[in-house]
Tab-separated table of C-alpha atoms in Angstrom:
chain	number	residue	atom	x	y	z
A	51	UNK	CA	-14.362	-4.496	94.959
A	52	UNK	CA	-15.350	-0.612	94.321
A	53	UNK	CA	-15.079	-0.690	98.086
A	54	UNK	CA	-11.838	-1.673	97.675
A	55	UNK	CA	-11.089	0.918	95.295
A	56	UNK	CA	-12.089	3.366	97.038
A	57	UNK	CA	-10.542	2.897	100.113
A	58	UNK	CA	-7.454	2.606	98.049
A	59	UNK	CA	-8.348	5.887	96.178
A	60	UNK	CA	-8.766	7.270	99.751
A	61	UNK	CA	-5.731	6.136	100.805
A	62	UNK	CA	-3.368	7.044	97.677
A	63	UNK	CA	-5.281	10.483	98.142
A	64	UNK	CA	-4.530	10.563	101.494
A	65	UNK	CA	-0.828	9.244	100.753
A	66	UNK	CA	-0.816	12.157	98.143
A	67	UNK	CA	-2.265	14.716	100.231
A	68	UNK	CA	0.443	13.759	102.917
A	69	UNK	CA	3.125	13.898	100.357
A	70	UNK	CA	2.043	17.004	98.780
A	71	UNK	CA	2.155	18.618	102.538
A	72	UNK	CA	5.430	16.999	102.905
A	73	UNK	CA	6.808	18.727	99.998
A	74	UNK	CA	5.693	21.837	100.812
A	75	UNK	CA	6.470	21.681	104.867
A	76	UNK	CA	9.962	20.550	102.977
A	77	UNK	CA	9.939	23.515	100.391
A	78	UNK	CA	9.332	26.350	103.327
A	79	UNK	CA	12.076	24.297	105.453
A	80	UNK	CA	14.163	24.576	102.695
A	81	UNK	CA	13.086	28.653	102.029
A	82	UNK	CA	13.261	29.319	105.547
A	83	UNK	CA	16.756	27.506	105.878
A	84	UNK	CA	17.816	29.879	102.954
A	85	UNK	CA	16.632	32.874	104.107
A	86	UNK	CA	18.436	31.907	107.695
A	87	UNK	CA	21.552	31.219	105.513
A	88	UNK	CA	21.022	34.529	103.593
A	89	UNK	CA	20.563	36.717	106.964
A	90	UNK	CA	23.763	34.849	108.332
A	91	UNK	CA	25.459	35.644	105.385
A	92	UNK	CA	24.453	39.140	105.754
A	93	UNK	CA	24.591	39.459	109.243
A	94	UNK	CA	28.666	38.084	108.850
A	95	UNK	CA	28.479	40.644	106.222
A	96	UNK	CA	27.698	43.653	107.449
A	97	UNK	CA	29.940	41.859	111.005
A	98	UNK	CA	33.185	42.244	108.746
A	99	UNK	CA	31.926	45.653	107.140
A	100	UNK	CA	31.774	46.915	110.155
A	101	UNK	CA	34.927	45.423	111.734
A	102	UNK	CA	37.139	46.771	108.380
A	103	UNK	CA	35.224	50.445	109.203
A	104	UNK	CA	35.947	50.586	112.743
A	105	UNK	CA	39.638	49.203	111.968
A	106	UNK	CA	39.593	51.798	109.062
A	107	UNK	CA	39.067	54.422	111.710
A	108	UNK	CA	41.566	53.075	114.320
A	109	UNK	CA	44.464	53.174	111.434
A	110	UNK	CA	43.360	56.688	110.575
A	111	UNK	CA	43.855	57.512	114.396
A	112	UNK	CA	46.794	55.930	114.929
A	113	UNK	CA	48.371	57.548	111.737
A	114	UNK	CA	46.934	61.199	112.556
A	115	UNK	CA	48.433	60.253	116.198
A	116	UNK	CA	51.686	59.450	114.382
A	117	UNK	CA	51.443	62.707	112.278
A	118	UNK	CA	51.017	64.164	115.222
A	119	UNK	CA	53.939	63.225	117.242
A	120	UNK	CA	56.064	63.305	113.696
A	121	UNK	CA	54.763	66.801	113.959
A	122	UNK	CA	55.922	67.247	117.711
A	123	UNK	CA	59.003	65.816	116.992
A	124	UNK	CA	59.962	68.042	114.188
A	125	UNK	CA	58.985	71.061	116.165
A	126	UNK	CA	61.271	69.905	119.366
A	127	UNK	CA	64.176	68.956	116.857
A	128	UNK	CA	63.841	72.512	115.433
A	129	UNK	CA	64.024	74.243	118.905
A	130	UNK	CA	67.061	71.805	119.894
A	131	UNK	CA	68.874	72.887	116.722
A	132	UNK	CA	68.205	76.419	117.418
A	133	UNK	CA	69.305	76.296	120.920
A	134	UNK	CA	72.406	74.620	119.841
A	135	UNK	CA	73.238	77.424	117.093
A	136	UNK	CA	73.022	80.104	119.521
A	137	UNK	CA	74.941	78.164	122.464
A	138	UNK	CA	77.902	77.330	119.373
A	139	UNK	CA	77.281	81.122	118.332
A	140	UNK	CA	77.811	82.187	122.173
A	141	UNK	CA	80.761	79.847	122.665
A	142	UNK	CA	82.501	81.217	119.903
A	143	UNK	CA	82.060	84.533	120.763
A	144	UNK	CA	83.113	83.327	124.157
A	145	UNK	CA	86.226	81.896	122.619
A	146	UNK	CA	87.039	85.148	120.768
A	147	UNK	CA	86.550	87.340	123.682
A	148	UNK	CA	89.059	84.702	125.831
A	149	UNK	CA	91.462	85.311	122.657
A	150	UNK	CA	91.480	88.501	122.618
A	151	UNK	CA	92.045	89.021	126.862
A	152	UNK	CA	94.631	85.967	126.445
A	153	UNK	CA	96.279	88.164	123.781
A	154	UNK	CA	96.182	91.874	125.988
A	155	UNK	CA	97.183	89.711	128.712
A	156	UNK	CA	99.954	88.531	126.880
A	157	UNK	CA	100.710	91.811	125.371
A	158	UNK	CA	100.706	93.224	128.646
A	159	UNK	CA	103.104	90.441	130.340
A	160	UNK	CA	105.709	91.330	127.352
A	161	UNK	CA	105.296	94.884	127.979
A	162	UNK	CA	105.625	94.578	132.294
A	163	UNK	CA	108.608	92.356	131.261
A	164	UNK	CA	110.336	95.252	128.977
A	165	UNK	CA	109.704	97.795	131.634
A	166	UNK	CA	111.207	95.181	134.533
A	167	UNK	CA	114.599	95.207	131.995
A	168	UNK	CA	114.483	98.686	132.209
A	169	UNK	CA	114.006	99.435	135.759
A	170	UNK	CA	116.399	96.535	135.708
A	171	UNK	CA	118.874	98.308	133.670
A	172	UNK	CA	118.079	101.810	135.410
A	173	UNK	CA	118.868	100.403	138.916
A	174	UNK	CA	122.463	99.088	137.816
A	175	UNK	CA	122.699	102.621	136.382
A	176	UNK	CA	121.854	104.502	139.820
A	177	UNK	CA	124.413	101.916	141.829
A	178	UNK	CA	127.374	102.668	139.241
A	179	UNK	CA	126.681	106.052	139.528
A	180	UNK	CA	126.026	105.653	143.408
A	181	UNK	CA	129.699	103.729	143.107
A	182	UNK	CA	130.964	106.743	141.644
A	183	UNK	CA	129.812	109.232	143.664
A	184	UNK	CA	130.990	107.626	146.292
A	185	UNK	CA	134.568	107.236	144.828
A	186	UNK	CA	134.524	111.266	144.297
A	187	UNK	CA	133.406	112.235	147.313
A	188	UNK	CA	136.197	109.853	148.874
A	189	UNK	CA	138.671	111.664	146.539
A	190	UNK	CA	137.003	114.960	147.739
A	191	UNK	CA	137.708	114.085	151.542
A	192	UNK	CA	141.479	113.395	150.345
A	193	UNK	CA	141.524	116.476	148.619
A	194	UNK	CA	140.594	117.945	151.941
A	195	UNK	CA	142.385	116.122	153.842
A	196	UNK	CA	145.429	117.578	151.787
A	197	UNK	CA	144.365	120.753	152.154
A	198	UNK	CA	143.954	121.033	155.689
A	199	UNK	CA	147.714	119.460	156.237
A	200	UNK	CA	148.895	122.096	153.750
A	201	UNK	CA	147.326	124.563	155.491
A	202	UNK	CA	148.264	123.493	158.789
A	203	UNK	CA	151.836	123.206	157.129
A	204	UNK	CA	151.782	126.188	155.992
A	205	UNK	CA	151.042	128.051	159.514
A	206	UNK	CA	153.434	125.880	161.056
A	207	UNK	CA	155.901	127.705	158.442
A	208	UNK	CA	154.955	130.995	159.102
């Protein structure tokens, strides 16, 4: 019977020595399960940190990029509104300058068309007077014509 107990000692010892090392094979699963769980965590951790940095940085690109070309932009848009207030400011000089020629050109049509009515009026002046001349010196060759059968009259009386 001690035999028996013994052996039964030796086996609850052994049952407890094989639960004891059960527990703890189980407790340093379990520890090294959470640590695993802890670096994953981590790991994921420091995966998103470093995704949110690194899309951080290509937002801050892309929006000094856009500053940039906002930048470009405004510059071009200033140099197109310049050129187009100096092309309005040479068209309207252009325009005055047309003005003013249309206006000696029309000032000079009027005054051509005064001096036309004048030669005009001149010319009608030399033919009446032409006309009249004419008429005298008609009267003038009757005149001598007169004369020269007065004269020849007047020998034929004497």
């Amino acid at each position: 019977r001690s035999k028996l107990l013994e052996a039964e000692d030796k086996r609850l010892a052994a049952w407890a020595a094989q639960l004891s090392a059960q527990k703890q094979a189980d407790a340093e699963a379990q520890a090294m399960q959470h640590k695993a769980h802890e670096e994953a965590v981590a790991a994921q951790q420091r995966s998103a940190a470093e995704s949110a940095a690194a899309q951080q940085r290509e937002i801050a690109a892309a929006r000094l990029q856009a500053e940039q070309q906002q930048a470009s932009a405004d510059v071009a848009l200033k140099a197109l509104q310049q050129e187009r207030s100096i092309a309005e400011e040479q068209a309207a000089q252009r325009q005055a300058m047309l003005e003013e020629q249309a206006a000696r050109l029309t000032s000079r049509r009027e005054e051509v068309q005064r001096e036309e009515q004048e030669l005009q009026t001149i010319r009608q002046q030399v033919r009446a007077q032409q006309r009249e001349l004419q008429a005298m010196e008609e009267v003038a060759q009757q005149v001598l014509e007169q004369r020269e059968k007065v004269e020849v009259a007047q020998k034929e009386v004497a």
